[in-house]
Coordinates of C-alpha atoms in Angstrom, one line a residue:
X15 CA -67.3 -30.9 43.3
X16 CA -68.7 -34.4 42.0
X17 CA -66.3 -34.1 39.2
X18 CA -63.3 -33.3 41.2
X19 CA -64.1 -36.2 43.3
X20 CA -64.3 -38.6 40.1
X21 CA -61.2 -37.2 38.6
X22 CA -59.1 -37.8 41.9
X23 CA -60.2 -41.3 42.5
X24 CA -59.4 -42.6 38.9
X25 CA -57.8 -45.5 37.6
X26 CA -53.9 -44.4 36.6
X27 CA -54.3 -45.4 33.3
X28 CA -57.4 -42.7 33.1
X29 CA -55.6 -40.1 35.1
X30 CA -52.7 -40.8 32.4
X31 CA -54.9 -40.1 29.6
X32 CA -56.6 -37.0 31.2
X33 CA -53.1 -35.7 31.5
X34 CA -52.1 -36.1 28.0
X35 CA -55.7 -34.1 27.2
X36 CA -54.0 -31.4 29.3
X37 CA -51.0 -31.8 27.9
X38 CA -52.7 -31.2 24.8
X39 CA -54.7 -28.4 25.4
X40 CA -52.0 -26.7 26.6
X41 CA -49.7 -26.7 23.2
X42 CA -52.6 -26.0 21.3
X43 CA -52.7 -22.7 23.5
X44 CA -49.1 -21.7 23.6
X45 CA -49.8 -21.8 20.0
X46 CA -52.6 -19.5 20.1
X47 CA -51.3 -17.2 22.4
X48 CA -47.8 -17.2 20.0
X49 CA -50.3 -16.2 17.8
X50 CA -51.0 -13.2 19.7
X51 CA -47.4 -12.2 20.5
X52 CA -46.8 -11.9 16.5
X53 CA -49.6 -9.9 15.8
X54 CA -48.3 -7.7 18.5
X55 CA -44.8 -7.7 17.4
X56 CA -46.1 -7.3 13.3
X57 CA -48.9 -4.5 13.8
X58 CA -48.4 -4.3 10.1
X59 CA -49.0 -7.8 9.1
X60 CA -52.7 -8.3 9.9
X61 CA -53.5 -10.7 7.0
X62 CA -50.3 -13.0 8.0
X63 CA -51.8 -13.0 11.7
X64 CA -54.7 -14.1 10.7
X65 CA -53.2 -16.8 8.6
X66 CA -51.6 -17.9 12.2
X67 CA -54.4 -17.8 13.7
X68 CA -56.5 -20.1 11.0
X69 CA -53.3 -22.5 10.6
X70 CA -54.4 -23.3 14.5
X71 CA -57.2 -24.8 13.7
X72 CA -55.8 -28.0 13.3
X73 CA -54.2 -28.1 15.7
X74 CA -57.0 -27.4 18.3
X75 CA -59.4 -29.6 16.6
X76 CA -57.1 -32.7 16.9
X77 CA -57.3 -31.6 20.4
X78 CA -60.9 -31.4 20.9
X79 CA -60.9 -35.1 19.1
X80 CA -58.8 -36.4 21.6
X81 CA -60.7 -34.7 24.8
X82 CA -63.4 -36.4 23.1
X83 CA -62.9 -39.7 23.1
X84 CA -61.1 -39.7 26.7
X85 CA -64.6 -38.7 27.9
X86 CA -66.4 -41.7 26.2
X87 CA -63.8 -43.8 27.3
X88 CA -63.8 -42.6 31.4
X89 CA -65.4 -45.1 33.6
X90 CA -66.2 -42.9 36.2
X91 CA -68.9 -41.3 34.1
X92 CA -70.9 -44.2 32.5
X93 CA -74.3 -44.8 33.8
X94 CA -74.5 -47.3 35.7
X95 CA -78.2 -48.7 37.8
X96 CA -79.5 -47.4 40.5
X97 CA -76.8 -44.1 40.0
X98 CA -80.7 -42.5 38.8
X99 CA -82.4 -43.0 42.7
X100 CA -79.8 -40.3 43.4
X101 CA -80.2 -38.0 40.9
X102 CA -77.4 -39.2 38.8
X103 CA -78.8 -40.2 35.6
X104 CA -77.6 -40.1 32.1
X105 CA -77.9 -36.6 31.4
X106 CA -76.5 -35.6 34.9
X107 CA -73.8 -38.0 33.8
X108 CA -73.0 -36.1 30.7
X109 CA -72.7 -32.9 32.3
X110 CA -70.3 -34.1 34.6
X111 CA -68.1 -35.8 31.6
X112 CA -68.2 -32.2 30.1
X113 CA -66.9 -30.5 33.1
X114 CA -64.5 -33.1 33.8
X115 CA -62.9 -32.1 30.0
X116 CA -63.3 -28.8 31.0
X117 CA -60.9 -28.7 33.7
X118 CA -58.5 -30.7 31.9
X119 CA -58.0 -28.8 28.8
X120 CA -58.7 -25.4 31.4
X121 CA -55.5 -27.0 33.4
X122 CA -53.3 -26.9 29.9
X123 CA -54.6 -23.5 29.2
X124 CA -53.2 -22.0 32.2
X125 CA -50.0 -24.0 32.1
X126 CA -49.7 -22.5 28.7
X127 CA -50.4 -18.8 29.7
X128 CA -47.2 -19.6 32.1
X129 CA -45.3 -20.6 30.5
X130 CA -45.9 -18.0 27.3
X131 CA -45.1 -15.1 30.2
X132 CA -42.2 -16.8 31.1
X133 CA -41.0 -16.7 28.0
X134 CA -41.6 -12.8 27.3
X135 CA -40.3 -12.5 30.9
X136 CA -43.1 -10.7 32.6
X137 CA -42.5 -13.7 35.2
X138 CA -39.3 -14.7 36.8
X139 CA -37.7 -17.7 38.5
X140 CA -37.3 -20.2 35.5
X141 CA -34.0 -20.5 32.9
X142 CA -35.6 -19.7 29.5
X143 CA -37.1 -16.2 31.3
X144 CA -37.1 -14.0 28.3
X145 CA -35.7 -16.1 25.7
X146 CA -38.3 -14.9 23.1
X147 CA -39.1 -11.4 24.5
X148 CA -38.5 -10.1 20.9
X149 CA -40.6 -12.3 19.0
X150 CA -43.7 -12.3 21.6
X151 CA -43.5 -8.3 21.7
X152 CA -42.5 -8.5 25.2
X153 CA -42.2 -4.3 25.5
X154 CA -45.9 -4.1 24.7
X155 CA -48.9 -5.2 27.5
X156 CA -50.3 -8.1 27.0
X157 CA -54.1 -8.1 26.1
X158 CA -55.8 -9.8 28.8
X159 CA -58.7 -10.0 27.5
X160 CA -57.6 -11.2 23.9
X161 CA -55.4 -13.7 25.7
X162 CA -57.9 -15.3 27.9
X163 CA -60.5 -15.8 25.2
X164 CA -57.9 -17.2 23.1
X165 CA -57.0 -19.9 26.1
X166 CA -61.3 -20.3 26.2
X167 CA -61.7 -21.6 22.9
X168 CA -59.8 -25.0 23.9
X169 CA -62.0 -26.0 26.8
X170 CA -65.7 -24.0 25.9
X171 CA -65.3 -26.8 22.5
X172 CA -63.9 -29.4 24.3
X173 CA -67.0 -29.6 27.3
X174 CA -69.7 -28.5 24.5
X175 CA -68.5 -31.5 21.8
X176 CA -67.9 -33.9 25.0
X177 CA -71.6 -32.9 25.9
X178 CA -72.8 -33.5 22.2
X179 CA -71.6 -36.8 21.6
X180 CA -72.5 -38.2 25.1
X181 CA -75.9 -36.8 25.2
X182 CA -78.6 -39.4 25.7
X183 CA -80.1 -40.6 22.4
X184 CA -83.6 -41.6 22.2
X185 CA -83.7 -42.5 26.7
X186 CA -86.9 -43.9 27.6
X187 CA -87.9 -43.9 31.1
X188 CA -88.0 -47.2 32.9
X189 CA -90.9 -48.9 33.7
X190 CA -92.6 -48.4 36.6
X191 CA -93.2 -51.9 38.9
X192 CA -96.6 -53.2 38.6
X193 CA -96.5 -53.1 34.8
X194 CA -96.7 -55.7 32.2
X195 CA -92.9 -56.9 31.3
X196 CA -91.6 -58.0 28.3
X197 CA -89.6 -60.8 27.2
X198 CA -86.2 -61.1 28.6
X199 CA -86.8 -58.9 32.0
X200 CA -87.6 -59.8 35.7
X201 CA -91.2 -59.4 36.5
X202 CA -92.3 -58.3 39.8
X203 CA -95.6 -60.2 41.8
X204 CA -98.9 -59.4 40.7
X205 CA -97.0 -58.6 37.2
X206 CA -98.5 -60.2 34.0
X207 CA -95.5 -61.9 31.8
X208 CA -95.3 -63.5 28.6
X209 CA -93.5 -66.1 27.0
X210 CA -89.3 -65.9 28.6
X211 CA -89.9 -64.6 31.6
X212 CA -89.5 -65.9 35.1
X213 CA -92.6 -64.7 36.8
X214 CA -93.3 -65.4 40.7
X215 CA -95.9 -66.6 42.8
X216 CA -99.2 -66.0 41.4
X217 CA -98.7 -65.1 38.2
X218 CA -100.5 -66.5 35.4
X219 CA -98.2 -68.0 32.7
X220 CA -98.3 -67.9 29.0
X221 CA -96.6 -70.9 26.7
X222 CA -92.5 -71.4 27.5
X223 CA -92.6 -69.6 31.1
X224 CA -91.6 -71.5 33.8
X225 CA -94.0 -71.9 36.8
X226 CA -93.9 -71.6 40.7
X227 CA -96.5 -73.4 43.1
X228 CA -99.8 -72.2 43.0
X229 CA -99.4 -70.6 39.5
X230 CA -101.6 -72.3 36.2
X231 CA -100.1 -73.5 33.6
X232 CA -100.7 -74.2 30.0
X233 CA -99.5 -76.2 27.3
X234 CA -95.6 -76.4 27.1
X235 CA -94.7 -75.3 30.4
X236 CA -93.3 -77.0 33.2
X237 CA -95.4 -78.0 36.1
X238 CA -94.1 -78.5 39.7
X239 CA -95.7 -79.9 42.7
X240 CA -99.1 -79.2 43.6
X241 CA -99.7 -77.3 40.3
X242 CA -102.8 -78.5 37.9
X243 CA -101.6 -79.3 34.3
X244 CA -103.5 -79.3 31.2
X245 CA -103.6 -81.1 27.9
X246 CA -99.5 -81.0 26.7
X247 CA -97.8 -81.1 29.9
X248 CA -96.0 -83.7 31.7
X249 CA -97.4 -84.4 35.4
X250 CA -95.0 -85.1 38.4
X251 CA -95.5 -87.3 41.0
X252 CA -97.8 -85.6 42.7
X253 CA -99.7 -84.5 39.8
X254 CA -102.7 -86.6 38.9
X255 CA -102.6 -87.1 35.1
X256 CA -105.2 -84.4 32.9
X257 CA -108.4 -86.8 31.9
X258 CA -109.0 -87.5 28.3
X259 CA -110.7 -84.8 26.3
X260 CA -113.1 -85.5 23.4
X261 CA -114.0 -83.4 20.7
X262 CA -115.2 -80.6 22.0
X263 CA -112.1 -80.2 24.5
X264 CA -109.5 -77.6 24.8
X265 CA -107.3 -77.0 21.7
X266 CA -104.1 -78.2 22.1
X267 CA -101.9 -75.2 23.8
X268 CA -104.4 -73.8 25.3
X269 CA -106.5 -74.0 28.8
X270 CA -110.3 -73.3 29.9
X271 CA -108.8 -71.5 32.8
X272 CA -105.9 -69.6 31.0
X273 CA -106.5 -66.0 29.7
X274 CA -106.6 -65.4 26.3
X275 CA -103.3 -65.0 24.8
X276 CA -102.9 -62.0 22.8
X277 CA -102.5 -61.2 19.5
X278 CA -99.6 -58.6 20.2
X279 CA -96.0 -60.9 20.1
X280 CA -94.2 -60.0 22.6
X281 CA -91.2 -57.3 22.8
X282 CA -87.9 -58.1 22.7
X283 CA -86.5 -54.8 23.3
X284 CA -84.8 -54.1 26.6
X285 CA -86.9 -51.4 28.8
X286 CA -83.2 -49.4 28.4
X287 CA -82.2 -49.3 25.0
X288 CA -80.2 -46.4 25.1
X289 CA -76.0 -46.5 24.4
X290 CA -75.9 -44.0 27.0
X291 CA -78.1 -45.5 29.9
X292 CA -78.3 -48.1 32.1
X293 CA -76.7 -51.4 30.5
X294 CA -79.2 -53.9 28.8
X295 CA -80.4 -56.8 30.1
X296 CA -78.6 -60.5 29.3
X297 CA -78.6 -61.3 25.3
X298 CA -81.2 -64.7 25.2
X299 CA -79.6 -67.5 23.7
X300 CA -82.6 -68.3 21.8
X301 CA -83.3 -64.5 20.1
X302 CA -79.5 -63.3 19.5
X303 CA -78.9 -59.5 18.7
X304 CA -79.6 -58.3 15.5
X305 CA -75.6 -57.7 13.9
X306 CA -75.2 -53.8 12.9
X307 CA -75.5 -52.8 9.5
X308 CA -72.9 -52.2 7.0
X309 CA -71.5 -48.4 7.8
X310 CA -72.7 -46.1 4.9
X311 CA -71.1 -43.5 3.3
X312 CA -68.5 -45.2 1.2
X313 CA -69.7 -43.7 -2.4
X314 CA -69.9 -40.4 -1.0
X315 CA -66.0 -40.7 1.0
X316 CA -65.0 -41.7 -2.8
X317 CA -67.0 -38.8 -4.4
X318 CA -65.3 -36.5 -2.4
X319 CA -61.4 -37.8 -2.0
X320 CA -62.1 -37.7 -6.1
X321 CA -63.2 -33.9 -5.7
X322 CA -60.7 -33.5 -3.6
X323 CA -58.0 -34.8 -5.9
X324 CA -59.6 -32.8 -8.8
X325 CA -59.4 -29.2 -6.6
X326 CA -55.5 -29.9 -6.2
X327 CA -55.0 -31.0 -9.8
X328 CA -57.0 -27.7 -11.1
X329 CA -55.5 -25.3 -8.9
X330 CA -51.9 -26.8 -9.9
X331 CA -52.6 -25.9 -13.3
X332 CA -54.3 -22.8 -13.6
X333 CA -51.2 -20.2 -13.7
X334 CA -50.1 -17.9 -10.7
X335 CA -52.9 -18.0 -7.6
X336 CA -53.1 -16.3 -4.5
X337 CA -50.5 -18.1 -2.0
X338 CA -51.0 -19.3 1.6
X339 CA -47.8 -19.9 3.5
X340 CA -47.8 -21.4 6.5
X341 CA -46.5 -20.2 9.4
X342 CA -42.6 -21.4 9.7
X343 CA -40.3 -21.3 6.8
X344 CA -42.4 -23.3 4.0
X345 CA -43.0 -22.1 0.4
X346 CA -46.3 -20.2 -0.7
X347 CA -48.2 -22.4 -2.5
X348 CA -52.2 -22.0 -4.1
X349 CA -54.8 -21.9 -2.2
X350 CA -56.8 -24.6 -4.3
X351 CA -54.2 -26.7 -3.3
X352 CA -55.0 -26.5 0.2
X353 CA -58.8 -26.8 -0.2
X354 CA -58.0 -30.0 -2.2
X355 CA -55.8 -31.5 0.6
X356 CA -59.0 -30.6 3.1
X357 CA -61.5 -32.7 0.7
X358 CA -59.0 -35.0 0.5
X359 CA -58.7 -35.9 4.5
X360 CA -62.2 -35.5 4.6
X361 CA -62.6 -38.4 2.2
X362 CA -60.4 -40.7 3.6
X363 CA -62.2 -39.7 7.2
X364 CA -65.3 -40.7 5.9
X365 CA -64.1 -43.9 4.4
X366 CA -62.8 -45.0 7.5
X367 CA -65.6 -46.9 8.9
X368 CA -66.7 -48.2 5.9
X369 CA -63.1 -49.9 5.1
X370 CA -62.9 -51.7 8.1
X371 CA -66.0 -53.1 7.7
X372 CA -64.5 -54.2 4.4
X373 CA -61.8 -55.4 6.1
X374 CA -63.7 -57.4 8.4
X375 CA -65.3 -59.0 5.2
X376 CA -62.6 -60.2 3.9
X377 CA -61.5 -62.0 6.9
X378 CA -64.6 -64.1 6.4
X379 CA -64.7 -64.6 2.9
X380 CA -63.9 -67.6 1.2
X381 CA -64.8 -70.6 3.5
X382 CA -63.3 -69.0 7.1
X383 CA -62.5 -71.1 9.7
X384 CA -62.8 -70.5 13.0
X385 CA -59.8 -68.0 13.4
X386 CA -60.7 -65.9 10.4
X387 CA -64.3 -65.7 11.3
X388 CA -63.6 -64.6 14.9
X389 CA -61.2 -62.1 13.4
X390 CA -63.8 -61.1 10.7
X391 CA -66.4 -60.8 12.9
X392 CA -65.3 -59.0 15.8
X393 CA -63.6 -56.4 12.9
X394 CA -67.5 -55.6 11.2
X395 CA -68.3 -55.1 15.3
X396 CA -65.9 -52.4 15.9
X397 CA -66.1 -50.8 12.1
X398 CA -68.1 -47.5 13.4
X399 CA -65.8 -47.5 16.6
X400 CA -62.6 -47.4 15.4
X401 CA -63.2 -46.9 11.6
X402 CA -63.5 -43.0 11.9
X403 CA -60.1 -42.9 14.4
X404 CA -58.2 -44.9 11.5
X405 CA -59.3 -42.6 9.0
X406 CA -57.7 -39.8 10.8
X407 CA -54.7 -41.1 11.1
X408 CA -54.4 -42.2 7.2
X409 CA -55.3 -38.2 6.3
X410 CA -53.3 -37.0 8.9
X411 CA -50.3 -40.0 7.2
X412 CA -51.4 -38.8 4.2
X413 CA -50.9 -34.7 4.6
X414 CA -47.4 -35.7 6.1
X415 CA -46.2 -37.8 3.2
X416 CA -47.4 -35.7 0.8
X417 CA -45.7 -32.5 2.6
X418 CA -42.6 -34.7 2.9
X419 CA -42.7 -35.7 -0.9
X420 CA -43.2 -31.8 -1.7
X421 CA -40.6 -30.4 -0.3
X422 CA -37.9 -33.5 -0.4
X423 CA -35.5 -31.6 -2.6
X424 CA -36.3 -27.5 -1.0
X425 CA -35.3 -29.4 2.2
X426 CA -37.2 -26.5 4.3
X427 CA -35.9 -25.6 7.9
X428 CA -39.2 -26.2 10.3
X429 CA -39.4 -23.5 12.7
X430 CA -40.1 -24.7 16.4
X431 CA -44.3 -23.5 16.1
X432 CA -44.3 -25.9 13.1
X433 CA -42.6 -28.8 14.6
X434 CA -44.9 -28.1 17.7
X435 CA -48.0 -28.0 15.3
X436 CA -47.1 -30.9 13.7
X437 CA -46.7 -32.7 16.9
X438 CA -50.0 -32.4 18.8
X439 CA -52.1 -33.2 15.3
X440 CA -50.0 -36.4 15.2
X441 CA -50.0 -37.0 18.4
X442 CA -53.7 -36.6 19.4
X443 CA -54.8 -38.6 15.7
X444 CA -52.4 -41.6 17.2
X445 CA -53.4 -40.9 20.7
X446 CA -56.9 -41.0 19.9
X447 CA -57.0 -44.3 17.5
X448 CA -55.3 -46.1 20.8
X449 CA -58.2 -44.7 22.9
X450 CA -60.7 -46.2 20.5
X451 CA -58.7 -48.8 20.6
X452 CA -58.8 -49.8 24.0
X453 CA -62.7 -48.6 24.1
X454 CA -63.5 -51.8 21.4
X455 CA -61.4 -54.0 24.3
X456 CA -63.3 -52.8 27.2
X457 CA -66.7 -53.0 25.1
X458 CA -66.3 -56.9 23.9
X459 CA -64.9 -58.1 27.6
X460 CA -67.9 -60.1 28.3
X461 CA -67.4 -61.4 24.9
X462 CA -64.2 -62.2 25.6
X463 CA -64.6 -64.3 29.2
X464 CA -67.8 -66.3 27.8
X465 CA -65.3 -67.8 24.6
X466 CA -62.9 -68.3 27.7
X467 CA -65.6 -70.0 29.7
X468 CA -66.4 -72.2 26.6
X469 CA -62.7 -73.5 26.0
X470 CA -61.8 -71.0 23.8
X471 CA -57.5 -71.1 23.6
X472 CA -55.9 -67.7 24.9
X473 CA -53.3 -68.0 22.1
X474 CA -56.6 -67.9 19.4
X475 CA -57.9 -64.9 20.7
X476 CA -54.9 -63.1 20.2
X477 CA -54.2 -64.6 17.1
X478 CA -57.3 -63.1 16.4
X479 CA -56.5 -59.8 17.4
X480 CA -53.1 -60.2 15.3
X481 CA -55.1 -60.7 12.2
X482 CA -57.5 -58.0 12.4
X483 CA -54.3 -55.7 13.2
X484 CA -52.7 -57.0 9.7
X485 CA -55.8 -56.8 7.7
X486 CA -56.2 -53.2 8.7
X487 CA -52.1 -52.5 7.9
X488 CA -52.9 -54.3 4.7
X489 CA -55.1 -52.0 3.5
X490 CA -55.1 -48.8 4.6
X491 CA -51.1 -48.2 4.5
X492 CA -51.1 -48.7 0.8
X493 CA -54.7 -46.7 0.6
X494 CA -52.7 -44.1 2.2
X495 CA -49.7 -44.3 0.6
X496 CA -51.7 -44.2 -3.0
X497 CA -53.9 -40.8 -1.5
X498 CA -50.4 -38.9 -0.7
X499 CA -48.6 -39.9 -4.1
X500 CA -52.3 -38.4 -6.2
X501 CA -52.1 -35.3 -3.8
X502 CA -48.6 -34.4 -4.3
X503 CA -48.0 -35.6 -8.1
X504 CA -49.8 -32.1 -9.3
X505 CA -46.9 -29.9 -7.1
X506 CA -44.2 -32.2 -7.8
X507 CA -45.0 -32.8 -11.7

């Protein structure tokens, strides 16, 4: 019911991307269930329904990619504070995200079973009634059972890899009040703080806090009225000034009536560290956040596109091989071949986030200015959020191209499941890059107001934006490009 509730009271442009999920899902289950229909029709050809059957795998996975990342992007489902008091906490959170792609790509499912028994005209009332009663076997029953688990597999891997990916990672219960806080929180009275902090009445202050009335200080912080100061502080008007010291005095820093400090620097983690929970607390000014790593995986993206490369070349020229032909009116070809297109996609996948990190340092190289370093920056940021979506998109570029470049002269008819096929992995692959897309906007907003605040031109900040977008064309379509001439030069040669 929760999840119902969220779903109706979305933002438009969040309803708009549930229903492309949906719309999604439910290709990727007509073609499932036209799986079905053919293996009905062709009792005969069990090894070529089978074929049909594993040629939908692409198709549904590019699904499940997309119904992925429209849960990480939906607001409705992000922790937020105080959404715990009520029993709403991160993994609560998640589990509602999961249903909520359940009943999307469960809402495409049934559309599709519709619409497939419209077609073999078990139902009635729409034009194309029985325009493919032939093909889908339409004087046979249809399998319930086979045809509802096929229509399960969309939404049972779309709510269990929604679940995976937005599970909490590493969450750490917050503190309980009355404990001692660390730098960068609010401490609470009666709580013990350390250096940062902006503690309350009563509490007794380490070096760099900022005091209250009635609160002792030490050296380096700032007294206010009626408070006693020690050796390093500078006395109000009301303050009588510290006596001299000799010798034997307090060291410099430190007071006769101040605790001991303690030997343990203080933290600087946030109580919530988790990319799931709660948001952290304000970034200090004076400790910025450690910048991410370089994404890894690079040498092993190249090992295996190189793999990859070498399958399709081997398989090319080893004599006659078994052939896989997929479903629609294309030639047979070796099944090498097809393993050394999947190592290829999986390489440039896997190279994705790495690149753009690239990308972004090469923006910055060579005595940036402003512009360029912004650009640069911001790019490295979003390498490991958009880096992986990109790298789709060039395999899925890639396949095309290569497919394209194969069969330029054969000039194959594409049957309407092929063309439908090739559609949703397309589609979702693009669809999803723009989702990640619009996740890196929403994630550096803050960003984006404080270099507003500052006096920051609007007309640099998209500049910006238009420079990482041509540093990312700028390598990746002639990466791609290069990828689809090495896969198809062993067919074509």
């Amino acid at each position: 019911m929760l999840a119902l509730r969220l779903a109706r009271g979305a933002h438009p442009l969040v309803q708009l991307r549930r229903l492309l999920v949906t719309a999604a899902a439910a290709g990727t289950g007509f073609l499932l269930l036209c799986t079905l229909g053919y293996a009905m029709a062709h009792p005969d050809a069990s090894a070529r329904s089978v074929l049909r059957l594993a040629w939908c795998v692409a198709p549904m996975a590019a699904t499940v990619y997309f119904a992925v990342a429209v849960a990480r992007t939906d607001p409705g489902t992000r922790p937020r504070p105080g959404l715990s008091a009520i029993g709403l906490g991160p993994v609560r959170l998640m589990a509602v995200s999961a249903v909520t792609t359940a009943l999307s790509t469960t809402l495409g499912s049934m559309l599709a079973l519709l619409f497939f028994l419209h077609l073999r005209g078990d139902l009635t009332g729409m034009p194309f009634d029985g325009a493919a009663a032939e093909f889908l076997a339409a004087d046979q029953p249809l399998p319930l059972p086979g045809a509802l688990t096929l229509l399960a597999l969309v939404p049972l891997a779309a709510s269990v890899a929604s679940a995976l990916v937005l599970r909490p990672r590493g969450e750490k219960q917050a503190r309980m009040s009355g404990t001692s806080t660390t730098a960068g929180t609010s401490p609470t009275i009666g709580t013990p703080t350390t250096a940062r902090t902006s503690p309350t009445i009563g509490t007794p202050l380490t070096a760099g806090a900022s005091a209250t009335i009635g609160a002792p200080l030490t050296a380096d912080a700032s007294a206010t009225a009626g408070t006693p100061t020690t050796a390093g502080t500078t006395p109000t008007a009301d303050t009588p000034p510290a006596a001299d010291t000799d010798s034997t005095s307090t060291a410099p820093g430190t007071s006769a009536d101040s605790p001991t400090p303690s030997a343990t620097p203080p933290s600087t983690a946030p109580s919530s560290a988790t990319p799931h929970d709660f948001p952290a607390e304000p970034l200090d000014p004076q400790r910025p956040a450690v910048p991410q790593p370089a994404p890894g995986g690079l040498p092993w993206s190249v090992a295996v596109l190189a793999a990859g490369l070498a399958v399709e070349m081997y398989a090319s020229r080893s004599g006659p091989a078994p052939g896989l032909a997929l479903p629609g009116r294309f030639a047979d070809g070796p099944a090498g071949v097809l393993a050394g297109w999947t190592l290829t996609a999986m390489g440039l996948v896997l190279a994705g986030p790495a690149i753009t990190y690239l990308c972004g340092w090469l923006l910055q190289a060579v005595r940036p200015g402003a512009l360029r370093l912004l650009a640069g920056r911001v790019l490295q940021e979003e390498a490991r959020r958009i880096g992986q979506p990109l790298g789709v998109v060039c395999a899925v570029a890639s396949g095309a191209y290569a497919t394209a470049t194969l069969y330029a002269g054969a000039r194959p008819s594409f049957g309407p499941l092929s063309t439908l096929g090739a559609l949703l992995v397309t589609g979702c692959t693009v669809a999803t890059l723009v989702t990640a897309a619009v996740e890196a906007k929403h994630a550096r907003a803050e960003t984006t107001a404080a270099l507003l605040r500052l006096g920051a031109p609007a007309t640099m900040l998209r500049s910006a934006a238009l420079l990482r977008a041509g540093a990312l064309v700028a390598v990746f379509v002639p990466l791609t490009w290069a990828v689809a001439e090495l896969a198809a030069m062993p067919l074509t040669g």
